[in-house]
mmCIF file of N, CA and C in Angstrom:
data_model
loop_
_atom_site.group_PDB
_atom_site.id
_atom_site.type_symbol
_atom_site.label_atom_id
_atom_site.label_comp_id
_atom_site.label_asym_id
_atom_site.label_seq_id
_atom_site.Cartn_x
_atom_site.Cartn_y
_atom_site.Cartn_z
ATOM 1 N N UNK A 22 67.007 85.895 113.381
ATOM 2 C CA UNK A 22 68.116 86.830 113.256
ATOM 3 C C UNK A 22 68.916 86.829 114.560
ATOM 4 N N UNK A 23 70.323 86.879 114.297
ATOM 5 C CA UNK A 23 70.867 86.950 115.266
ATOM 6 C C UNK A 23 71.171 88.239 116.119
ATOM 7 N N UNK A 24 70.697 88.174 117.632
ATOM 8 C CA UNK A 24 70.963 89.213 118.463
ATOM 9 C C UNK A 24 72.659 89.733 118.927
ATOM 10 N N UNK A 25 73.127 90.361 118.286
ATOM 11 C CA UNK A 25 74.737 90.880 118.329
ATOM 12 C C UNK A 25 74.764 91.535 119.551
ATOM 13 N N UNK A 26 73.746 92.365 120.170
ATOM 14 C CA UNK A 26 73.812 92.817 121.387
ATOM 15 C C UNK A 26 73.610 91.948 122.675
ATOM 16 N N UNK A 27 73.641 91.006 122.854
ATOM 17 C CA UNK A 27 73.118 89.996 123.607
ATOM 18 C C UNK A 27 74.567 88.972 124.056
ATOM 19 N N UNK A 28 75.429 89.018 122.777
ATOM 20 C CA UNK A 28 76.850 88.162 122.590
ATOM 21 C C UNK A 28 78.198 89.329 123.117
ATOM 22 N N UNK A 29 77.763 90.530 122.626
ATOM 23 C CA UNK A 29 78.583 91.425 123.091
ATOM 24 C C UNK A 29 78.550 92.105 124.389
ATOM 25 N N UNK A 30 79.780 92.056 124.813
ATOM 26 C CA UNK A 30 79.289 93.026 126.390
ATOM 27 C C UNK A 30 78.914 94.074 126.039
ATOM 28 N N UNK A 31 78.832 94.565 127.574
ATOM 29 C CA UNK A 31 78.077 95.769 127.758
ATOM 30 C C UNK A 31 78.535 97.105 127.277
ATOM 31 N N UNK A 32 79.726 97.095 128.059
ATOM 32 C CA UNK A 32 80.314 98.346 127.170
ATOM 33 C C UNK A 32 80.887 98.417 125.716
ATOM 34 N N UNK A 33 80.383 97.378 125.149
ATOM 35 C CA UNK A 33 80.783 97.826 123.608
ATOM 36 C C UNK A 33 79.220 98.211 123.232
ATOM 37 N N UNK A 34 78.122 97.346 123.261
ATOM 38 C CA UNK A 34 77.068 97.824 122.912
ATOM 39 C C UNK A 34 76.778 99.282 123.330
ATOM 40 N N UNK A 35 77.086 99.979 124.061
ATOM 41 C CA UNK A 35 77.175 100.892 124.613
ATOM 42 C C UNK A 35 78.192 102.221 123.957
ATOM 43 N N UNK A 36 78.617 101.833 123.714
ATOM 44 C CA UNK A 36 79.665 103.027 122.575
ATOM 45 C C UNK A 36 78.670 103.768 121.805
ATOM 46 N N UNK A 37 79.131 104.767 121.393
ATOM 47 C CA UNK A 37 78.289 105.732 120.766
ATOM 48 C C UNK A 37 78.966 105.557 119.202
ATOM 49 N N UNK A 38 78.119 105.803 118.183
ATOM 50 C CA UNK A 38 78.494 105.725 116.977
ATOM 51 C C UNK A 38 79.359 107.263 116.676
ATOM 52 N N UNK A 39 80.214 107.441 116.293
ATOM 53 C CA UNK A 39 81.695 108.625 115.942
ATOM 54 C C UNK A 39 80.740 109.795 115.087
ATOM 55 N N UNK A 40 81.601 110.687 114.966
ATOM 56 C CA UNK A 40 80.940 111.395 114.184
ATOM 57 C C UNK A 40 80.727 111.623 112.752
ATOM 58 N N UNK A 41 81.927 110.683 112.242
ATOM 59 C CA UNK A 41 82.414 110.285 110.816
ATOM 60 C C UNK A 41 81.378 109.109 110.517
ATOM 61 N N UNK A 42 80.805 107.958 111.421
ATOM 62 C CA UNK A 42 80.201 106.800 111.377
ATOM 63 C C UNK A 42 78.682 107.664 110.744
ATOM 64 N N UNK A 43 78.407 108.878 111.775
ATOM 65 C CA UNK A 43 76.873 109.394 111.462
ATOM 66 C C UNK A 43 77.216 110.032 109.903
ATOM 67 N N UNK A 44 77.884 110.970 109.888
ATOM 68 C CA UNK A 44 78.276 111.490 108.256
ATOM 69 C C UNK A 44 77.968 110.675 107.321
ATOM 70 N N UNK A 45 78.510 108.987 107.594
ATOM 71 C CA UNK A 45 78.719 108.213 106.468
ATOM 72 C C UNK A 45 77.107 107.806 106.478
ATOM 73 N N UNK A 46 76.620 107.404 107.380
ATOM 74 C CA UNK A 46 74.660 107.291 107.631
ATOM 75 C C UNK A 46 74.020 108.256 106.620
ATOM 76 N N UNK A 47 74.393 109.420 106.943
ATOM 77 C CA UNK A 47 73.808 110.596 106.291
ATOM 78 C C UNK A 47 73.812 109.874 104.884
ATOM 79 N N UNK A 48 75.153 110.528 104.540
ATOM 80 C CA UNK A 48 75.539 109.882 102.785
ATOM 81 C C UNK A 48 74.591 108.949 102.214
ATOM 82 N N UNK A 49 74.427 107.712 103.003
ATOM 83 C CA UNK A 49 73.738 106.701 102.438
ATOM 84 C C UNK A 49 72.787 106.491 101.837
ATOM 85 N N UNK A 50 71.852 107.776 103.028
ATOM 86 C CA UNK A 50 70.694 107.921 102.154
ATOM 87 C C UNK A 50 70.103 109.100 101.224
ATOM 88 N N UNK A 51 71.637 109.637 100.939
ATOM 89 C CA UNK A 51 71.083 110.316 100.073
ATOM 90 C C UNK A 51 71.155 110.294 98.777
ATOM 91 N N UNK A 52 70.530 110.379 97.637
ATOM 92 C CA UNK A 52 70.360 109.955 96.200
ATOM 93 C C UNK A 52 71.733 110.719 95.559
ATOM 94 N N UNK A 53 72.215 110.065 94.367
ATOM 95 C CA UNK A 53 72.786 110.421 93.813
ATOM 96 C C UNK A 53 73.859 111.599 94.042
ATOM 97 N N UNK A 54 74.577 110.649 95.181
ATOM 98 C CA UNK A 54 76.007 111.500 95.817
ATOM 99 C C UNK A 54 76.888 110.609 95.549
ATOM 100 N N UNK A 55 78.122 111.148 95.365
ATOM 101 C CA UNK A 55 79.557 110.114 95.155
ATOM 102 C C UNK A 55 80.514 110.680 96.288
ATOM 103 N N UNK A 56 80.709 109.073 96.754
ATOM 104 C CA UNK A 56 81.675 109.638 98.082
ATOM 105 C C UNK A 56 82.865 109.466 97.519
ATOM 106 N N UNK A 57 83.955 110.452 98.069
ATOM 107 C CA UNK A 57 84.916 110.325 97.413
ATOM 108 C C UNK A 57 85.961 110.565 99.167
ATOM 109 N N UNK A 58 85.432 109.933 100.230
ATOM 110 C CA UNK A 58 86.029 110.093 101.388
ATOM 111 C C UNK A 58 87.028 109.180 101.522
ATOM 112 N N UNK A 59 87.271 107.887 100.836
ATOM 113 C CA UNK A 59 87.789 106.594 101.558
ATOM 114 C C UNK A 59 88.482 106.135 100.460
ATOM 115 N N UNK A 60 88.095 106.968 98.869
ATOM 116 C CA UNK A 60 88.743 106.111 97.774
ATOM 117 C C UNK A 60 88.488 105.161 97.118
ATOM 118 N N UNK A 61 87.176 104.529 97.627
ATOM 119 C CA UNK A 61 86.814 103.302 97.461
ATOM 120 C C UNK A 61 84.908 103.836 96.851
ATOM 121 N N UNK A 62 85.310 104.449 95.378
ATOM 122 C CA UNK A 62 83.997 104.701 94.807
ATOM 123 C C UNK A 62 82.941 103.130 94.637
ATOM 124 N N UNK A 63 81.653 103.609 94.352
ATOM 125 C CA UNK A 63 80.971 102.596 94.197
ATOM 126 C C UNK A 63 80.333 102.314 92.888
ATOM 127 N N UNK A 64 80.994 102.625 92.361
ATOM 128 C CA UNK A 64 80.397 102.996 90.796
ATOM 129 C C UNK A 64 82.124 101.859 90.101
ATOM 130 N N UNK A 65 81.727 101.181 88.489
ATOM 131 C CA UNK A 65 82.598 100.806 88.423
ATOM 132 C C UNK A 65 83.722 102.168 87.569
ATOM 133 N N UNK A 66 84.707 102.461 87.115
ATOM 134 C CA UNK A 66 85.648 103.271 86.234
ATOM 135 C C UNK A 66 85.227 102.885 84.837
ATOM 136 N N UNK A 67 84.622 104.110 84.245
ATOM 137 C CA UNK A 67 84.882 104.340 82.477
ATOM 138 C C UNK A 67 85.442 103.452 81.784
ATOM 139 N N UNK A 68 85.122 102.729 81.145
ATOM 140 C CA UNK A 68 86.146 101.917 80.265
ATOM 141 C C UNK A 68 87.556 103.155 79.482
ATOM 142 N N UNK A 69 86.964 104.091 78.957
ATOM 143 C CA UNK A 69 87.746 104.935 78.653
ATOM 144 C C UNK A 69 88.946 105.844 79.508
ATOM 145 N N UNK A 70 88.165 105.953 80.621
ATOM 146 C CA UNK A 70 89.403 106.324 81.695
ATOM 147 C C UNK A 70 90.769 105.016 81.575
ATOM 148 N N UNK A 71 89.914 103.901 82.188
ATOM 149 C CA UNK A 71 91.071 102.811 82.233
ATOM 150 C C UNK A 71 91.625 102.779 81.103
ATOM 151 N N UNK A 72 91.335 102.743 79.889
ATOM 152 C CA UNK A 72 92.530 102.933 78.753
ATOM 153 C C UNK A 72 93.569 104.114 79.082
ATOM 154 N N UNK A 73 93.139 105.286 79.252
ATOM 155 C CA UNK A 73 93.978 106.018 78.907
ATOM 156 C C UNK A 73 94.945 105.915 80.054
ATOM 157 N N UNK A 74 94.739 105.607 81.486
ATOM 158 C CA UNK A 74 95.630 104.814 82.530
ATOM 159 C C UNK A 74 96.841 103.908 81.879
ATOM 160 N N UNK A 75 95.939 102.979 81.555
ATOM 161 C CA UNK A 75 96.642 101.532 80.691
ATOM 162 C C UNK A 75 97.863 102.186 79.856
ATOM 163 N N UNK A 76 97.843 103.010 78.847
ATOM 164 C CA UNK A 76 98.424 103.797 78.136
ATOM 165 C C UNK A 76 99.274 104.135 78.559
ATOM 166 N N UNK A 77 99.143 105.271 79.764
ATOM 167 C CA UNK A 77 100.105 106.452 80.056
ATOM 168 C C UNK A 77 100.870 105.400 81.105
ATOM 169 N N UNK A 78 100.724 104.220 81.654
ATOM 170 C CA UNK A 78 101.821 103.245 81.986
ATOM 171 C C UNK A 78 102.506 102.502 81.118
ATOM 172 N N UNK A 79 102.025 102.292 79.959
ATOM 173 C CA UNK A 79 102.694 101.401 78.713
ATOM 174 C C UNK A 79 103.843 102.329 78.181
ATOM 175 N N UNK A 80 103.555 103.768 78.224
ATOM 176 C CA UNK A 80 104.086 104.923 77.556
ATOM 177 C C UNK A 80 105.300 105.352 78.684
ATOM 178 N N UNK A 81 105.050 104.842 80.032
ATOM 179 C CA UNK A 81 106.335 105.775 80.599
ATOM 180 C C UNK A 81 107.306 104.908 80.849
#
């Protein structure tokens, strides 16, 4: 495995992870949560949602 801390200087290895970075840690491990922070769900969309999308653009 490659050592990333070893290639990177010092003061980047050295940065502290944000407070949004730990939040998103949190999230990760917790069961059956949906993030809805970034927009970018992880689940795929309803087939039925996307129709009625599909629709209400065909329709306007």
């Amino acid at each position: 495995m490659f050592d990333y801390n070893k290639a990177l200087s010092e003061k980047i290895v050295d940065i502290k992870p944000s407070g949004i970075r730990k939040f998103f840690d949190i999230l990760d491990e917790m069961k059956d949560v949906v993030s809805l922070t970034v927009g970018q769900p992880d689940f795929i969309t309803p087939w039925h949602i996307r129709q009625a999308g599909i629709k209400s653009l065909e329709e306007a």
